[in-house]
Coordinates of C-alpha atoms in Angstrom, one line a residue:
M1 CA -27.8 -3.1 12.6
G2 CA -27.4 -5.6 9.7
S3 CA -29.5 -3.6 7.3
I4 CA -27.6 -0.4 8.0
V5 CA -24.2 -2.0 7.4
L6 CA -25.5 -3.7 4.2
G7 CA -26.9 -0.3 3.1
V8 CA -23.6 1.4 3.5
A9 CA -21.8 -1.5 1.8
A10 CA -24.2 -1.3 -1.2
N11 CA -23.7 2.5 -1.5
S12 CA -19.9 1.9 -1.4
W13 CA -20.1 -0.7 -4.1
K14 CA -22.1 1.7 -6.4
Q15 CA -19.7 4.5 -5.7
F16 CA -16.6 2.6 -6.7
V17 CA -18.0 0.7 -9.8
R18 CA -18.8 4.2 -11.3
D19 CA -15.3 5.4 -10.6
R20 CA -13.2 5.8 -13.8
I21 CA -9.9 5.4 -12.0
F22 CA -11.0 2.0 -10.8
Y23 CA -11.4 0.9 -14.5
V24 CA -8.0 2.4 -15.4
V25 CA -6.3 0.2 -12.8
L26 CA -8.3 -2.8 -13.9
F27 CA -7.4 -2.1 -17.5
M28 CA -3.7 -1.9 -16.7
A29 CA -3.9 -5.2 -14.8
L30 CA -5.5 -6.9 -17.7
L31 CA -2.9 -5.3 -20.0
M32 CA -0.1 -6.9 -17.8
I33 CA -1.8 -10.2 -18.0
G34 CA -2.1 -9.8 -21.8
F35 CA 1.6 -9.1 -21.9
S36 CA 2.3 -12.3 -20.0
Y37 CA 0.3 -14.1 -22.6
L38 CA 2.4 -12.6 -25.4
L39 CA 5.6 -13.7 -23.6
A40 CA 4.2 -17.2 -23.1
T41 CA 3.5 -17.6 -26.8
L42 CA 6.9 -16.3 -27.9
T43 CA 8.9 -18.8 -25.7
I44 CA 9.4 -22.4 -26.5
V45 CA 9.8 -23.8 -23.0
E46 CA 8.1 -23.1 -19.7
S47 CA 5.4 -21.0 -21.3
R48 CA 3.0 -21.8 -18.4
K49 CA 5.7 -20.8 -15.8
I50 CA 6.2 -17.4 -17.5
L51 CA 2.4 -16.8 -17.8
L52 CA 1.8 -17.7 -14.1
D53 CA 4.8 -15.6 -12.9
F54 CA 3.6 -12.5 -14.7
G55 CA -0.1 -13.2 -14.1
F56 CA 0.3 -13.6 -10.4
S57 CA 2.4 -10.5 -10.2
A58 CA -0.2 -8.6 -12.1
V59 CA -3.0 -9.7 -9.9
S60 CA -1.0 -9.0 -6.7
L61 CA 0.3 -5.5 -7.8
S62 CA -3.0 -4.3 -9.3
G63 CA -4.9 -5.7 -6.4
M64 CA -2.7 -3.7 -4.0
L65 CA -3.2 -0.5 -6.0
T66 CA -6.9 -1.0 -6.2
A67 CA -7.2 -1.8 -2.4
T68 CA -5.0 1.3 -1.6
Y69 CA -7.1 3.6 -3.8
I70 CA -10.4 2.3 -2.6
G71 CA -9.5 2.3 1.0
I72 CA -8.3 6.0 0.8
V73 CA -11.4 7.1 -1.2
A74 CA -13.7 5.3 1.2
V75 CA -12.4 7.2 4.3
A76 CA -9.8 10.0 3.8
K77 CA -11.5 11.5 0.7
E78 CA -14.9 11.6 2.5
I79 CA -13.3 13.3 5.5
E80 CA -11.5 15.8 3.4
Q81 CA -14.6 16.6 1.3
R82 CA -16.7 16.6 4.4
T83 CA -19.3 14.2 2.8
I84 CA -18.9 11.9 5.8
Y85 CA -20.6 14.4 8.1
T86 CA -23.9 14.0 6.3
V87 CA -23.7 10.3 7.2
I88 CA -22.6 10.4 10.9
T89 CA -25.3 12.8 11.7
K90 CA -27.8 10.0 11.1
P91 CA -28.4 7.2 13.6
I92 CA -25.3 5.1 12.6
S93 CA -22.3 4.4 14.7
R94 CA -18.7 4.7 13.5
P95 CA -18.0 0.9 13.7
R96 CA -21.1 0.1 11.7
Y97 CA -20.2 2.8 9.1
L98 CA -16.7 1.5 8.8
I99 CA -17.7 -2.1 8.6
G100 CA -20.2 -1.3 5.8
K101 CA -17.7 0.7 3.9
F102 CA -15.1 -2.1 4.3
L103 CA -17.5 -4.8 3.1
G104 CA -18.5 -2.7 0.0
S105 CA -14.8 -2.0 -0.7
M106 CA -13.9 -5.6 -0.2
A107 CA -16.6 -6.7 -2.7
V108 CA -15.1 -4.4 -5.3
V109 CA -11.6 -5.8 -4.7
A110 CA -13.0 -9.4 -4.9
A111 CA -14.7 -8.6 -8.2
T112 CA -11.5 -7.3 -9.7
H113 CA -9.6 -10.3 -8.5
L114 CA -12.2 -12.6 -9.9
L115 CA -12.1 -11.0 -13.3
M116 CA -8.3 -11.3 -13.4
M117 CA -8.4 -14.9 -12.3
I118 CA -10.9 -15.8 -15.0
T119 CA -8.6 -14.1 -17.6
I120 CA -5.6 -16.1 -16.5
W121 CA -7.6 -19.3 -16.5
G122 CA -8.9 -18.5 -20.0
I123 CA -5.3 -17.9 -21.3
L124 CA -4.2 -21.2 -19.8
F125 CA -7.1 -22.9 -21.5
E126 CA -6.3 -21.1 -24.8
L127 CA -2.7 -22.2 -24.7
G128 CA -3.7 -25.8 -23.9
E129 CA -1.7 -25.7 -20.7
S130 CA -2.7 -27.8 -17.7
F131 CA -3.9 -26.1 -14.6
P132 CA -1.6 -26.3 -11.5
S133 CA -3.2 -27.9 -8.5
G134 CA -2.7 -24.8 -6.4
L135 CA -4.1 -22.3 -8.9
W136 CA -7.3 -21.3 -7.0
P137 CA -5.7 -21.4 -3.5
C138 CA -3.0 -19.1 -4.8
F139 CA -5.6 -16.6 -6.1
F140 CA -7.4 -16.8 -2.8
L141 CA -4.3 -16.0 -0.8
I142 CA -3.4 -13.1 -3.1
F143 CA -7.0 -11.8 -2.4
L144 CA -6.4 -12.1 1.4
E145 CA -3.1 -10.3 1.0
N146 CA -4.8 -7.4 -0.7
V147 CA -7.7 -7.4 1.8
I148 CA -5.1 -6.7 4.5
V149 CA -3.8 -3.8 2.4
L150 CA -7.4 -2.5 2.2
A151 CA -7.7 -2.7 6.0
T152 CA -4.4 -0.9 6.4
A153 CA -5.6 1.8 4.0
F154 CA -8.7 2.3 6.1
L155 CA -6.5 2.7 9.2
C156 CA -4.1 5.1 7.7
S157 CA -6.9 7.2 6.1
S158 CA -8.6 7.6 9.5
F159 CA -6.0 9.9 11.0
T160 CA -4.1 11.5 8.1
S161 CA -4.5 13.0 4.6
S162 CA -5.1 10.9 1.5
V163 CA -1.6 11.5 0.1
V164 CA 0.1 10.5 3.4
A165 CA -2.3 7.6 3.8
A166 CA -1.4 6.3 0.3
S167 CA 2.3 6.5 1.1
L168 CA 1.9 4.7 4.4
T169 CA -0.3 2.0 2.9
I170 CA 2.2 1.3 0.1
S171 CA 5.0 1.3 2.7
F172 CA 3.1 -1.2 4.8
F173 CA 2.8 -3.4 1.7
L174 CA 6.5 -3.3 1.0
I175 CA 7.3 -3.9 4.6
G176 CA 4.9 -6.9 4.6
R177 CA 6.6 -8.4 1.7
S178 CA 10.0 -8.3 3.5
N179 CA 8.8 -8.9 7.0
A180 CA 11.1 -11.9 7.5
S181 CA 14.1 -9.5 7.5
F182 CA 12.9 -8.2 10.9
D183 CA 13.1 -11.7 12.4
L184 CA 16.5 -12.1 10.8
M185 CA 17.6 -8.7 12.3
A186 CA 16.5 -9.9 15.7
Q187 CA 18.4 -13.2 15.4
R188 CA 21.6 -11.4 14.4
A189 CA 21.3 -8.4 16.7
H190 CA 24.2 -7.7 19.0
T191 CA 22.2 -5.8 21.6
D192 CA 19.0 -6.6 23.5
A193 CA 17.4 -3.3 22.3
M194 CA 17.8 -4.2 18.6
R195 CA 16.7 -7.8 19.3
V196 CA 13.5 -6.5 20.9
L197 CA 12.9 -4.0 18.2
G198 CA 13.3 -6.6 15.5
K199 CA 10.9 -9.0 17.2
A200 CA 8.4 -6.1 17.8
L201 CA 8.4 -5.1 14.1
H202 CA 8.2 -8.7 13.0
Y203 CA 5.0 -9.4 15.0
T204 CA 3.3 -6.0 14.6
M205 CA 3.9 -5.3 10.9
P206 CA 1.8 -7.3 8.4
N207 CA 3.5 -10.5 7.3
L208 CA 2.4 -10.9 3.7
E209 CA 4.7 -13.8 3.1
R210 CA 2.1 -15.9 4.9
F211 CA 0.1 -15.6 1.6
N212 CA 2.9 -16.3 -0.8
I213 CA 2.7 -19.6 -2.7
R214 CA 3.1 -18.0 -6.1
D215 CA 6.5 -19.6 -7.0
V216 CA 5.4 -23.0 -5.7
V217 CA 2.2 -23.0 -7.7
A218 CA 4.0 -21.7 -10.9
Y219 CA 6.3 -24.8 -10.7
D220 CA 3.3 -27.0 -9.8
H221 CA 4.9 -28.1 -6.6
P222 CA 2.8 -29.1 -3.5
Y223 CA 2.1 -26.3 -1.0
P224 CA 1.2 -26.6 2.7
P225 CA -2.6 -26.8 2.7
E226 CA -2.8 -25.3 6.2
M227 CA -1.6 -22.0 4.7
I228 CA -5.2 -21.4 3.6
W229 CA -6.7 -21.6 7.1
I230 CA -3.7 -19.8 8.7
G231 CA -3.9 -17.1 6.2
L232 CA -7.7 -16.7 6.6
L233 CA -7.4 -16.4 10.4
Y234 CA -4.4 -14.1 10.1
A235 CA -6.3 -11.8 7.7
F236 CA -9.4 -11.8 9.8
A237 CA -7.4 -10.8 13.0
Y238 CA -5.6 -8.1 11.1
I239 CA -8.8 -6.7 9.7
V240 CA -10.5 -6.6 13.1
V241 CA -7.5 -4.8 14.6
C242 CA -7.3 -2.2 11.8
L243 CA -11.0 -1.5 11.8
S244 CA -11.1 -1.2 15.6
L245 CA -8.2 1.3 15.6
S246 CA -9.9 3.2 12.7
S247 CA -13.1 3.5 14.6
I248 CA -11.3 4.8 17.7

């Protein structure tokens, strides 16, 4: 079982690292980080704050786009192009196939995040700025956020076309960034139906604010250390649910 999953993961890795669109997204992300470096050198005060604000945004946004594209290509494109049928005719179950695809896709997302993290770290070093204490935890939480986007893309791609799956995934990302509004809606609702709806949306939609310590780290303020473990467990649970539904 393990060798089959790892084999699918390795093939997925090779497929995506040869994809030109993947490098276009990566180039745009590095360009955004370079722009943040330019802004940081032009300002007199709070250069590190500006660099980290733009840098974190570039990593998060480009990571989301990369995860969305990879998740759709890994499933929806293979279904539309019927290349998936050459795989499922072999002795490999759907869960194993999806897990292998997901692991290979997640490795590509991790590699892009690592490259962008090293770039921001190098710029901070070049500017002679000190490193905030929560720099690496912030990068890790951004990675977990985009892994959830990847899992959501897998789920959406399993039952609809690539265009619709991309729209749904990006919508889930935007909803996840404003998930707290559903809880607020439930608290201020005047009817039981709206209150139940608000709570249902709050708990079923992805809550990506669980991974947001970007502003805290940019100002070098302390962050709750338990957010790392809570975010890791939350991401794992969401991935399991999404891949299970995708398999079904």
